[in-house]
PDB file of C-alpha atoms and ligand atoms in Angstrom:
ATOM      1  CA  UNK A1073     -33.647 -52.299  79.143  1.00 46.00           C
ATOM      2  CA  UNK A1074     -33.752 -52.528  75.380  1.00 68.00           C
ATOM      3  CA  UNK A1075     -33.782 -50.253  73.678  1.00 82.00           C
ATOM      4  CA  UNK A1076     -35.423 -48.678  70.273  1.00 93.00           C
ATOM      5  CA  UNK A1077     -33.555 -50.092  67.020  1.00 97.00           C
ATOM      6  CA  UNK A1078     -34.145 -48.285  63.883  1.00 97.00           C
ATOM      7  CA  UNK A1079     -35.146 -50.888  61.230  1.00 96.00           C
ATOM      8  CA  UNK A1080     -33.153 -49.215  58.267  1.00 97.00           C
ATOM      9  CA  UNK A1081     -29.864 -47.829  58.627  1.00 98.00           C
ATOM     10  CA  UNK A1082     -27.823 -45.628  56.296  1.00 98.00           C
ATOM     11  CA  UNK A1083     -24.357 -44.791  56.774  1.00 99.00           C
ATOM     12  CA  UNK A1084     -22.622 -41.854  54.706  1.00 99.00           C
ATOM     13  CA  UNK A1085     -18.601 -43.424  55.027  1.00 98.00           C
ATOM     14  CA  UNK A1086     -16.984 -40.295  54.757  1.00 98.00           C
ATOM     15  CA  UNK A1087     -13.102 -39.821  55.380  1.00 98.00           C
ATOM     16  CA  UNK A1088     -11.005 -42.220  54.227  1.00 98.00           C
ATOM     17  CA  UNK A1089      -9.074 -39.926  52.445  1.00 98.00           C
ATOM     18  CA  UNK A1090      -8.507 -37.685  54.979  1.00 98.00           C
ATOM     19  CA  UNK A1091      -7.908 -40.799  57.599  1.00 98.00           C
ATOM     20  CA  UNK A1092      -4.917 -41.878  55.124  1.00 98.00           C
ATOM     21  CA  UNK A1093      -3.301 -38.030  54.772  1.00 98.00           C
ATOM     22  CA  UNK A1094      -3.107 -37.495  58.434  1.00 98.00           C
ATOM     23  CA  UNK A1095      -0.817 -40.435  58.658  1.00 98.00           C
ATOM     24  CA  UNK A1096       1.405 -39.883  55.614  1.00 98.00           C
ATOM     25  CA  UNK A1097      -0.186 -42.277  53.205  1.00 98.00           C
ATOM     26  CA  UNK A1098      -1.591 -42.155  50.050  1.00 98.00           C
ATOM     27  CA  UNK A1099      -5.817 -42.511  50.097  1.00 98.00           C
ATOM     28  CA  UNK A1100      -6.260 -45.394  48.650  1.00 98.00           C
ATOM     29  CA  UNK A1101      -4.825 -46.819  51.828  1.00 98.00           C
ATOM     30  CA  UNK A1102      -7.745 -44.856  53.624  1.00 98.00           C
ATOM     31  CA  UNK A1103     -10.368 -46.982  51.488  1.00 98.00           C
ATOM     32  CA  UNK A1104      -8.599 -50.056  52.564  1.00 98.00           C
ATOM     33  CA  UNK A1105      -9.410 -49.473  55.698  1.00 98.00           C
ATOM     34  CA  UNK A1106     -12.699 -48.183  55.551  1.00 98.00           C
ATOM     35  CA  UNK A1107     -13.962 -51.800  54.046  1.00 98.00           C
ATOM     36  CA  UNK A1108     -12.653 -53.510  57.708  1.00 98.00           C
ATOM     37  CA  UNK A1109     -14.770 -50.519  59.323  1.00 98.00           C
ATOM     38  CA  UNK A1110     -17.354 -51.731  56.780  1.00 98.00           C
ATOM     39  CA  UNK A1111     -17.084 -55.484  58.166  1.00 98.00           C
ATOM     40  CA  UNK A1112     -17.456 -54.756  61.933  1.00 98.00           C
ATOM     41  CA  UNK A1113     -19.814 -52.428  61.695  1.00 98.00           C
ATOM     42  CA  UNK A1114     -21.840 -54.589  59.267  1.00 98.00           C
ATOM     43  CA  UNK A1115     -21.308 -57.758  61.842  1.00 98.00           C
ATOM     44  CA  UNK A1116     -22.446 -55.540  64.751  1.00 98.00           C
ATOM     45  CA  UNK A1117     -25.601 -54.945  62.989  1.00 98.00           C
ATOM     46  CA  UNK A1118     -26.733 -58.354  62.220  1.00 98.00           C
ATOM     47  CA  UNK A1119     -25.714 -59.327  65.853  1.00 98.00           C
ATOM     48  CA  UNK A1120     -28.392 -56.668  67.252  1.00 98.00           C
ATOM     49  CA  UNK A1121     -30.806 -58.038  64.584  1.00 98.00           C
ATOM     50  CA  UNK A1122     -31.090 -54.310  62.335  1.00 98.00           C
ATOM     51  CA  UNK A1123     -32.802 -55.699  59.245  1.00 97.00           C
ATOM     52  CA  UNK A1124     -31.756 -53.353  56.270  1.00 98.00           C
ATOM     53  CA  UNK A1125     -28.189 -52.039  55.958  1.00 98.00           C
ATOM     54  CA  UNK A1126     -27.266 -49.256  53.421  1.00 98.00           C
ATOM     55  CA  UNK A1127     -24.007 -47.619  52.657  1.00 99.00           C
ATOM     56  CA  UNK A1128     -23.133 -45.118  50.716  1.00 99.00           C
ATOM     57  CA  UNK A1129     -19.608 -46.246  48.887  1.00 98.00           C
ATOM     58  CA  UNK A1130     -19.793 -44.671  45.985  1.00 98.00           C
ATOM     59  CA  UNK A1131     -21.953 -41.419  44.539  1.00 98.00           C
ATOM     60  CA  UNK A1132     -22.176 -40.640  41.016  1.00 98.00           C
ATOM     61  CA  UNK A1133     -20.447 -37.088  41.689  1.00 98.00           C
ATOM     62  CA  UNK A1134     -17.184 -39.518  42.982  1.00 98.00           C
ATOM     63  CA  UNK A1135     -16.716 -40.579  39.396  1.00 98.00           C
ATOM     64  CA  UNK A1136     -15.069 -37.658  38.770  1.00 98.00           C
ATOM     65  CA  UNK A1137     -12.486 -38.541  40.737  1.00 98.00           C
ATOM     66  CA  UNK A1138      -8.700 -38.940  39.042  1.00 98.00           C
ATOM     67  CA  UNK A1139      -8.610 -42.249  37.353  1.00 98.00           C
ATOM     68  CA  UNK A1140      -6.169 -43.842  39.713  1.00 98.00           C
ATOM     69  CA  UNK A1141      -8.372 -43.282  42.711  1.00 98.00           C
ATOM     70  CA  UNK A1142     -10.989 -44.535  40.580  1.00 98.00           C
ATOM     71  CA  UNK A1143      -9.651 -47.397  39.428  1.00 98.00           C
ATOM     72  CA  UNK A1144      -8.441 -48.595  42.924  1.00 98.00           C
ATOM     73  CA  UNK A1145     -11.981 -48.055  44.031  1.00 98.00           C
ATOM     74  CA  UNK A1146     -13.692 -50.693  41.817  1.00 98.00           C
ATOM     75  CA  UNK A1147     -10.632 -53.112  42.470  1.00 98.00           C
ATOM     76  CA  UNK A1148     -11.238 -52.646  45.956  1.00 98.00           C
ATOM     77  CA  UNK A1149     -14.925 -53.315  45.476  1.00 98.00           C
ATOM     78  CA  UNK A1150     -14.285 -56.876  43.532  1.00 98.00           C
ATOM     79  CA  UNK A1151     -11.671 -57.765  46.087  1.00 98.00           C
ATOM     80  CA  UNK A1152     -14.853 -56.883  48.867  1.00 98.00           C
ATOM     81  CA  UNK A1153     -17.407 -59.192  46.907  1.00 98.00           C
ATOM     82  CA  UNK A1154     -15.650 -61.876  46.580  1.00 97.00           C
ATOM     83  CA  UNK A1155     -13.645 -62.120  49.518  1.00 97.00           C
ATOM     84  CA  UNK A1156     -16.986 -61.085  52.163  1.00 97.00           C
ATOM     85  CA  UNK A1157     -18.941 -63.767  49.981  1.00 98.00           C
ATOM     86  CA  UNK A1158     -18.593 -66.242  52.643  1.00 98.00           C
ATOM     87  CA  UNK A1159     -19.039 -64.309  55.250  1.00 98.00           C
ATOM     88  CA  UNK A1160     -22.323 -62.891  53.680  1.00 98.00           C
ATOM     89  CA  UNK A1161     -23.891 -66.052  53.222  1.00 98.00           C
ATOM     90  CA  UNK A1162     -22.459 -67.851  56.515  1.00 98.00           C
ATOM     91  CA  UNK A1163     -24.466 -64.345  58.318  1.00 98.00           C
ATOM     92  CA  UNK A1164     -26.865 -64.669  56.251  1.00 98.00           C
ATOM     93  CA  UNK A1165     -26.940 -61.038  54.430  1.00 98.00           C
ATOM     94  CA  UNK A1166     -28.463 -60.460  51.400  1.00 98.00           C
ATOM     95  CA  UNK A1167     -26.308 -58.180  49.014  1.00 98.00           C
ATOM     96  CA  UNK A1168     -28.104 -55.737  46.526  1.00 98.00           C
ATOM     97  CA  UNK A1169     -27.345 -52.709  44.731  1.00 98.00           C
ATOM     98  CA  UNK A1170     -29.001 -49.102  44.141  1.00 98.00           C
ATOM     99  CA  UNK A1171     -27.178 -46.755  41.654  1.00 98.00           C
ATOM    100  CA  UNK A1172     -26.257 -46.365  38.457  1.00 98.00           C
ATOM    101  CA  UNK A1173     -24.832 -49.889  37.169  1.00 98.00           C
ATOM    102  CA  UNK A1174     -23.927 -48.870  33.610  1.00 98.00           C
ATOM    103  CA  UNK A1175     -21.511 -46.476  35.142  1.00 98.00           C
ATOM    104  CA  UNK A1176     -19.744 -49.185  36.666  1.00 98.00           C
ATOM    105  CA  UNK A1177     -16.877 -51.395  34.841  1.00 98.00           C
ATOM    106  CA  UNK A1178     -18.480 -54.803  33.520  1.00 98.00           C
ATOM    107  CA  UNK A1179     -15.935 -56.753  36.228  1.00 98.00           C
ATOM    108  CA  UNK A1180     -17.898 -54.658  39.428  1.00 98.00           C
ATOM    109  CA  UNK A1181     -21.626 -55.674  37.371  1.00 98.00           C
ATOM    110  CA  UNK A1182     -20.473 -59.285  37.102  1.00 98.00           C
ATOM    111  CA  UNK A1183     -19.300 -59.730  40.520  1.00 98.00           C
ATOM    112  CA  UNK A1184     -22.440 -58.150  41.745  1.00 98.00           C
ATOM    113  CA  UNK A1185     -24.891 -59.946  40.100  1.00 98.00           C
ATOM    114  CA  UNK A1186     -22.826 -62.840  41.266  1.00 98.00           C
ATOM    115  CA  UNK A1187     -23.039 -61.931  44.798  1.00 98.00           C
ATOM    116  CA  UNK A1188     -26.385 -60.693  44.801  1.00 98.00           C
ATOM    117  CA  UNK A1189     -27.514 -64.230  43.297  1.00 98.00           C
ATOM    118  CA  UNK A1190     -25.720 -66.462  45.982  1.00 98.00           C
ATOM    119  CA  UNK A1191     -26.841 -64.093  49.109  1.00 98.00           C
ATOM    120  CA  UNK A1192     -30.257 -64.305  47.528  1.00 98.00           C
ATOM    121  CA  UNK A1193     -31.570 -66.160  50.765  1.00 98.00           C
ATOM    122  CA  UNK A1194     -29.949 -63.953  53.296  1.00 98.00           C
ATOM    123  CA  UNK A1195     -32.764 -62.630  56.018  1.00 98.00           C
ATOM    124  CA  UNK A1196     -31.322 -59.064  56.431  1.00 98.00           C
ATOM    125  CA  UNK A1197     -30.629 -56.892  53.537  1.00 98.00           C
ATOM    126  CA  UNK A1198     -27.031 -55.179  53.146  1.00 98.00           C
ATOM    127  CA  UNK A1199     -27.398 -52.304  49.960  1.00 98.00           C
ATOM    128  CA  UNK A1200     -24.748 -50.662  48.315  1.00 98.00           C
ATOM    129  CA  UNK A1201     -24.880 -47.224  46.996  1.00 99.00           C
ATOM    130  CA  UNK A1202     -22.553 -47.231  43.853  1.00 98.00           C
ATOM    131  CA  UNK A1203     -22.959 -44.426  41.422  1.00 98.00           C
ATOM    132  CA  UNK A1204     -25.233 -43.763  43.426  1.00 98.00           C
ATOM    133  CA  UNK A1205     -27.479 -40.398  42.855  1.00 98.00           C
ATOM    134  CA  UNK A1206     -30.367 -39.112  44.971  1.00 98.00           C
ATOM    135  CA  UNK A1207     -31.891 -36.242  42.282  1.00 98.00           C
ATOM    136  CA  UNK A1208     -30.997 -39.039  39.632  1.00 98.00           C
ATOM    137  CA  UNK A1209     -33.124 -41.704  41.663  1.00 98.00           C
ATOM    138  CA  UNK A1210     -35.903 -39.339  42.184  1.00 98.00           C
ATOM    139  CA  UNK A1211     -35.564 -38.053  38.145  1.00 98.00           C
ATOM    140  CA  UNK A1212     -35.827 -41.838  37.418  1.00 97.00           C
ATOM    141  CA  UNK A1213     -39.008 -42.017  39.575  1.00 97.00           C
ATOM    142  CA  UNK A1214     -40.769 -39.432  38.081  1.00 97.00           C
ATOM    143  CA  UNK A1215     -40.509 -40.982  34.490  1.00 96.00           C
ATOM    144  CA  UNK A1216     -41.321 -44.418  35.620  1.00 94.00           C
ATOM    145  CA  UNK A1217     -44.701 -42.387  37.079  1.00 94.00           C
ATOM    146  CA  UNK A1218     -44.843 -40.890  34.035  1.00 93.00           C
ATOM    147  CA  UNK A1219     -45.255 -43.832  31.830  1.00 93.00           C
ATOM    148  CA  UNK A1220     -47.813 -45.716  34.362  1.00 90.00           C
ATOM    149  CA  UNK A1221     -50.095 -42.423  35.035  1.00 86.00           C
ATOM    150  CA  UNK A1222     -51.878 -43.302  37.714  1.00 88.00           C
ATOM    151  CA  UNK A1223     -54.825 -41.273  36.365  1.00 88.00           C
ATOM    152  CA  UNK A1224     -56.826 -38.281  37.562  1.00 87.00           C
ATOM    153  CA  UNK A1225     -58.444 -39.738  39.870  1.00 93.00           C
ATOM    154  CA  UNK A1226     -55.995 -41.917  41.983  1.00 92.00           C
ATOM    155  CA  UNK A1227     -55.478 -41.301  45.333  1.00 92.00           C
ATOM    156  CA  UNK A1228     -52.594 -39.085  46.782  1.00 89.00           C
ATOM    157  CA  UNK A1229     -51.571 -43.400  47.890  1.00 89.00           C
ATOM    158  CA  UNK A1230     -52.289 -44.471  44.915  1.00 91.00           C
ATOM    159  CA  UNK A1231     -49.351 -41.847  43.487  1.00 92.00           C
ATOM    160  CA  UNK A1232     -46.704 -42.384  45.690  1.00 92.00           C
ATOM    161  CA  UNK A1233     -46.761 -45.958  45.219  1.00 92.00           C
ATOM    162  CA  UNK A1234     -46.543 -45.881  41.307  1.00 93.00           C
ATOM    163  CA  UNK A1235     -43.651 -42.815  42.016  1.00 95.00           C
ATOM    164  CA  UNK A1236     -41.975 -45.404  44.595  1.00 96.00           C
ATOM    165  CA  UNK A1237     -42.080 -47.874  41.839  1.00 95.00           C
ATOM    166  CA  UNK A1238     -39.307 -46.238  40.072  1.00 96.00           C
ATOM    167  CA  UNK A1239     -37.358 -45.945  42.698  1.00 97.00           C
ATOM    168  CA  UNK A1240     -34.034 -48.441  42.679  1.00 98.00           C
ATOM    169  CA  UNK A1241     -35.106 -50.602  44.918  1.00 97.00           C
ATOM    170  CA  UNK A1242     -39.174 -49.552  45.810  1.00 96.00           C
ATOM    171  CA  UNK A1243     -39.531 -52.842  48.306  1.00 94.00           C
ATOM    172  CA  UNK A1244     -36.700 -51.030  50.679  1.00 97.00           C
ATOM    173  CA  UNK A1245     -38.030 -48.967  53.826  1.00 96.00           C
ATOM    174  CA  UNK A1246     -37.250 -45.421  54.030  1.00 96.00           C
ATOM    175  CA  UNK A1247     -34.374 -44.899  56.570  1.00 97.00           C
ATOM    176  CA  UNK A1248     -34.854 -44.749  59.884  1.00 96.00           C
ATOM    177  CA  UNK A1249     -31.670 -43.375  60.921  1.00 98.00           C
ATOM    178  CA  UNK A1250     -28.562 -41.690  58.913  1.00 98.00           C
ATOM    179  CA  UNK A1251     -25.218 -41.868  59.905  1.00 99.00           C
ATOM    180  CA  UNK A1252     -22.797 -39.246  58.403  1.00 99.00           C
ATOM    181  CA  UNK A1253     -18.714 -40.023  59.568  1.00 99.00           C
ATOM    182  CA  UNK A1254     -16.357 -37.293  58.309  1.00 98.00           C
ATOM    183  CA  UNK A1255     -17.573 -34.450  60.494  1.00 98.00           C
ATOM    184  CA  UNK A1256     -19.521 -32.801  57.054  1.00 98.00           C
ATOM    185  CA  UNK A1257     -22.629 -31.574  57.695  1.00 98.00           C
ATOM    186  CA  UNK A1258     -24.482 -32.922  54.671  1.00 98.00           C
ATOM    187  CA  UNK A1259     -26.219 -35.632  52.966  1.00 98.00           C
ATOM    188  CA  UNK A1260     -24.489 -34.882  49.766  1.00 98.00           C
ATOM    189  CA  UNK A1261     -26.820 -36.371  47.179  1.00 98.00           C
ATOM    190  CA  UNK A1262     -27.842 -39.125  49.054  1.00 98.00           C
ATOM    191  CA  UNK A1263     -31.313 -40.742  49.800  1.00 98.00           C
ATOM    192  CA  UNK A1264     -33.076 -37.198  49.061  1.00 98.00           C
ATOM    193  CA  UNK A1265     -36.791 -39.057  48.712  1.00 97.00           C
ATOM    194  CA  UNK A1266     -36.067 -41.561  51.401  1.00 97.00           C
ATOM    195  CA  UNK A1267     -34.481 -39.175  53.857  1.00 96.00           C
ATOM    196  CA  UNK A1268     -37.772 -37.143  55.052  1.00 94.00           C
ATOM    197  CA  UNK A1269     -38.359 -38.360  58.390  1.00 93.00           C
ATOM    198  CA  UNK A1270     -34.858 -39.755  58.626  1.00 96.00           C
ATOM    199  CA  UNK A1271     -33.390 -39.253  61.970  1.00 97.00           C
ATOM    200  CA  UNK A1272     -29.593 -37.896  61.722  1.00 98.00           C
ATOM    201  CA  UNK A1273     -26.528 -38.346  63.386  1.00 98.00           C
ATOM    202  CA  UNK A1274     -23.010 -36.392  62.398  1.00 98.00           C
ATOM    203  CA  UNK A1275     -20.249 -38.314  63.777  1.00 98.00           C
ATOM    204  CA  UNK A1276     -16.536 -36.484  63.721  1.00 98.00           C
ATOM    205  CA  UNK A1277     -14.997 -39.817  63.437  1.00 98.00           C
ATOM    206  CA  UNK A1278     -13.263 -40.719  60.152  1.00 98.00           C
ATOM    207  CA  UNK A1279     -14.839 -43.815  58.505  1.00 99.00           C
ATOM    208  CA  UNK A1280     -11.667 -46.147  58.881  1.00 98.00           C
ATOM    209  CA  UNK A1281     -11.992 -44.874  63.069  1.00 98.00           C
ATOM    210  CA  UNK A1282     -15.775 -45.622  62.925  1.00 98.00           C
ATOM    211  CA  UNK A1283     -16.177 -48.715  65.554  1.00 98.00           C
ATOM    212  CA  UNK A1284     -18.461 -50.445  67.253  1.00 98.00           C
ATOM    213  CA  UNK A1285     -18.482 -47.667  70.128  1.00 98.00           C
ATOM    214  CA  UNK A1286     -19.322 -45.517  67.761  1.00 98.00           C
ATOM    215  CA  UNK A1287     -22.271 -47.233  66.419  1.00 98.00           C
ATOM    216  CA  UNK A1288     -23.528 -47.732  70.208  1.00 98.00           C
ATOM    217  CA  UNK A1289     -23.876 -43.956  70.736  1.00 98.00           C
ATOM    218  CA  UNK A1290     -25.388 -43.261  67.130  1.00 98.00           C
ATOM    219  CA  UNK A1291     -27.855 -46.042  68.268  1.00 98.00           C
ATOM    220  CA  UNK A1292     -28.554 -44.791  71.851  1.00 98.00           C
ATOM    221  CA  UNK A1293     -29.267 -40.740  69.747  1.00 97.00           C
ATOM    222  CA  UNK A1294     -31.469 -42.662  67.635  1.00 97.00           C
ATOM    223  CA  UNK A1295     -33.052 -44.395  70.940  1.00 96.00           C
ATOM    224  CA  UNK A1296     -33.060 -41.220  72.900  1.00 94.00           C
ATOM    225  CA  UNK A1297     -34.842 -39.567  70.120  1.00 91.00           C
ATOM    226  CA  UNK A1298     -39.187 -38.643  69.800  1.00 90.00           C
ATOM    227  CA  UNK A1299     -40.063 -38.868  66.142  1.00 89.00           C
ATOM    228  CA  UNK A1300     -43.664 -37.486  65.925  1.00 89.00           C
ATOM    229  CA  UNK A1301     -44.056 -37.006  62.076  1.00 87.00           C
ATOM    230  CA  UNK A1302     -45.476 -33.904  62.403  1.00 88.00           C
ATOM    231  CA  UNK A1303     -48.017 -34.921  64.892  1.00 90.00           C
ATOM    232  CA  UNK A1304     -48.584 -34.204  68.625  1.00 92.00           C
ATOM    233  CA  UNK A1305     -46.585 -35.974  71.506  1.00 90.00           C
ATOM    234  CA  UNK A1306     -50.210 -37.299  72.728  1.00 92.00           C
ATOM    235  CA  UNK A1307     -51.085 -38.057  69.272  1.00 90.00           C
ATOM    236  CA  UNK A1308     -48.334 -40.572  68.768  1.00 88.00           C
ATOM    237  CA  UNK A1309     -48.472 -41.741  72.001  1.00 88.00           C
ATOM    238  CA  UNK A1310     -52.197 -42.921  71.385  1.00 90.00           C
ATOM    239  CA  UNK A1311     -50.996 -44.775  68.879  1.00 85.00           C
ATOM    240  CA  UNK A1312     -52.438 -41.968  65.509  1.00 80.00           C
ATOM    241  CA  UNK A1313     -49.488 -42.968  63.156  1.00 72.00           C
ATOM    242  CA  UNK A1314     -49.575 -41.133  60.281  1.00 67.00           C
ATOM    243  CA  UNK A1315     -51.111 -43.146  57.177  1.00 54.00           C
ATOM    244  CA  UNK A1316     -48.720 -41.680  53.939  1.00 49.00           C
ATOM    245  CA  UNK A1317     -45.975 -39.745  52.975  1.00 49.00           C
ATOM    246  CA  UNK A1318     -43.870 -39.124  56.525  1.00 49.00           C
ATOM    247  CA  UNK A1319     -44.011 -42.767  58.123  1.00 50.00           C
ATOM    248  CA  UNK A1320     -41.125 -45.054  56.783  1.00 50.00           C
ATOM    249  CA  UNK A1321     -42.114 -47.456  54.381  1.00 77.00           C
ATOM    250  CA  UNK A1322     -42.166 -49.596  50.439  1.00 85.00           C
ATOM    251  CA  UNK A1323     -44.173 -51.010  48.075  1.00 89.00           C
ATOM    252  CA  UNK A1324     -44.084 -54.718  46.951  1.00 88.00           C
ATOM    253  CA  UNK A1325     -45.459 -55.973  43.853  1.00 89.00           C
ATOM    254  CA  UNK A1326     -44.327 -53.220  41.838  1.00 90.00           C
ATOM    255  CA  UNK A1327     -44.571 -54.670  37.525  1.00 86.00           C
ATOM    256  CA  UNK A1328     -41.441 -55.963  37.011  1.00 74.00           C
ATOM    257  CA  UNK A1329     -40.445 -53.789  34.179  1.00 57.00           C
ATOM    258  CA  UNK A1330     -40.557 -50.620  36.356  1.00 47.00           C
ATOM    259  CA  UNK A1331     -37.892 -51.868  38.687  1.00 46.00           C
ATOM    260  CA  UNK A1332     -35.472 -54.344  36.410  1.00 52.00           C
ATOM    261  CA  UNK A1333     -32.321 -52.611  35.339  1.00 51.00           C
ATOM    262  CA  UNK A1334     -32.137 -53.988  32.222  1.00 45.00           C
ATOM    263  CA  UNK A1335     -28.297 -52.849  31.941  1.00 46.00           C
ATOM    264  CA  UNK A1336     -26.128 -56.132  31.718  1.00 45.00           C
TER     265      UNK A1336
HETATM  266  C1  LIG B1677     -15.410 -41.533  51.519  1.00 97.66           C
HETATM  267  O1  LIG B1677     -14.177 -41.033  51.867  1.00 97.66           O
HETATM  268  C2  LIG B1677     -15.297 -42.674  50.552  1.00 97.66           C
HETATM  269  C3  LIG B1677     -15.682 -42.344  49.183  1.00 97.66           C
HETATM  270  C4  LIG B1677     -16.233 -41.221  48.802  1.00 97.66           C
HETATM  271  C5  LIG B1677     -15.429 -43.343  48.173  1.00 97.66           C
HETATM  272  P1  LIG B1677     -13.495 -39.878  51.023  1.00 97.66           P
HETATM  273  O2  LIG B1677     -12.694 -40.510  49.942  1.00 97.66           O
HETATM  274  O3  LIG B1677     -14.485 -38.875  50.589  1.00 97.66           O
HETATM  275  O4  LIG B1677     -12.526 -39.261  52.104  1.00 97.66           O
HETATM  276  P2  LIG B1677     -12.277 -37.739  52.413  1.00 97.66           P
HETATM  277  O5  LIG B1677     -13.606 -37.106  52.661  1.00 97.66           O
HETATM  278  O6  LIG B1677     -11.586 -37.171  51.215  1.00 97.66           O
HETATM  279  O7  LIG B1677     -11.428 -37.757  53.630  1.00 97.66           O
HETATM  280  C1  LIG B1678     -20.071 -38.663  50.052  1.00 97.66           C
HETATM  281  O1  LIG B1678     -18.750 -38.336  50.356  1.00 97.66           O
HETATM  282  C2  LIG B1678     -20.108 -39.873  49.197  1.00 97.66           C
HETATM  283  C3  LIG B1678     -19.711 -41.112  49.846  1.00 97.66           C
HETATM  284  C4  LIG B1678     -19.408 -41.255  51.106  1.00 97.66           C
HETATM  285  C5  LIG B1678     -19.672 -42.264  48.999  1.00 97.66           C
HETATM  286  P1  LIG B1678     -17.978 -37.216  49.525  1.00 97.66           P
HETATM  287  O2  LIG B1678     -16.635 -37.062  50.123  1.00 97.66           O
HETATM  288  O3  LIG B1678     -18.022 -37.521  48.076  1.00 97.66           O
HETATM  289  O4  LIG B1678     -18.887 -35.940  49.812  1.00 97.66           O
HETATM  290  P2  LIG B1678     -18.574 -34.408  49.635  1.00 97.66           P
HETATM  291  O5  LIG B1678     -17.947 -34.252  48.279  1.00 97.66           O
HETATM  292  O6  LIG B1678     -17.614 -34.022  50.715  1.00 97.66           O
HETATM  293  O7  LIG B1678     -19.891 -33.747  49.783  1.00 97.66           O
HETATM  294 MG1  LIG B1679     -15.243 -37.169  51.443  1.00 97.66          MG
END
């Protein structure tokens, strides 16, 4: 039987570090790793047909990191955009970004945009979170909504849309379902609009261990699970899906100027 696939989903990649200290060796060699777990996982997905992608590789509270971690971070990402290039576009995956991209060295910002431009036909939707914050995001929001007022009279729609407008990237769908690895028990900055009828799963598995078994029983939780947006069991089942707010969506045709990062 098939079963239910969640449209969006997140993944919190947490333990590299950890997976590297257990075995004597220094973290970086942890983040190494992690970016294979990145390409299975990310093959699995498009094989079962998920549509949106997002992972979490980078929050803006990791820049305080030491330098050398740092450092080996964004040289890790460069060396993962331009070697996966192929394999993006051969799979069809479109690349994009949410985050803060002035915090990130010019060499990350150029081989993004580069990516980003020749996946730009991809059908499914791969985002990375780099310097990436969620109370930042929603801060950013609120000014965009702000500056476009809505007015007095607009509709509690009307509202969320021009809010959502702000948001890094307003045409992607709330998640359906967030993975944390790591065995933490938190979302730690990330998604905090997005996440409200997210469902969660907590998996003990360091990132580099997180394989395709893994993703199987985070999908059959998400399968197994009754999300009734604060509605009744019969309500859902009769098909009353709630109209704003709680149901996972976006907004298209936002003005350009509320979503352009004008940060080269
Ligand atoms: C997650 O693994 C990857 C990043 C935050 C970049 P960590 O580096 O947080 O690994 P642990 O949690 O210290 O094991
Ligand atoms: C969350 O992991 C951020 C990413 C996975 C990129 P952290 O390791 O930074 O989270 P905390 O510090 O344990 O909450
Ligand atoms: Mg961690």
């Amino acid at each position: 039987m098939q079963q239910q696939l969640p449209q969006h989903i997140a993944i919190i990649m947490d333990g590299n570090g950890r997976w590297a200290q257990r075995r004597g060796m220094p973290r970086s060699a942890g983040h190494t790793r992690g970016v294979d777990a990145v390409r299975i996982m990310l093959t699995r997905c498009r094989e079962l047909g998920i549509p949106y992608v997002t992972v979490y590789a980078l929050s803006r509270e990791n820049l305080g990191r030491p330098q050398q971690e740092l450092a080996f971070l964004f040289d890790l990402f460069l060396r993962f955009l331009k070697s996966e290039l192929p394999e993006l576009e051969r799979q069809s995956i479109r690349l994009a970004m949410i985050g803060d991209r002035s915090a990130l060295p010019l060499t990350v910002r150029t081989a993004l945009d580069y990516a980003i431009k020749r996946t730009s036909g991809g059908t499914m939707l791969f985002t990375l979170a780099l310097a990436y914050s969620g109370r930042e995001e929603i801060m950013r929001a609120a000014r965009t909504l702000a500056a476009s007022c809505p007015g007095e009279n607009a509709s509690p729609e009307e509202w969320e849309r021009a809010f959502r407008c702000g948001l890094y990237n307003p045409e992607l769908p709330d998640p359906d379902l967030i993975i944390r690895t790591g065995g933490e028990l938190r979302l730690s900055n990330f998604l905090l609009f997005q996440c409200a009828y997210a469902e969660l799963y907590f998996s003990d598995r360091l990132w580099p261990d997180f394989d395709n078994a893994e993703l199987d029983r985070a999908l059959a939780h998400y399968a197994g699970r009754k999300r009734r947006f604060g509605l009744t069991e019969s309500q859902i089942e009769e098909g009353n899906i709630p109209s704003s707010g709680s149901l996972p969506h976006s907004v298209r045709g936002c003005p350009r100027s509320e979503t352009e990062d004008r940060t080269s």
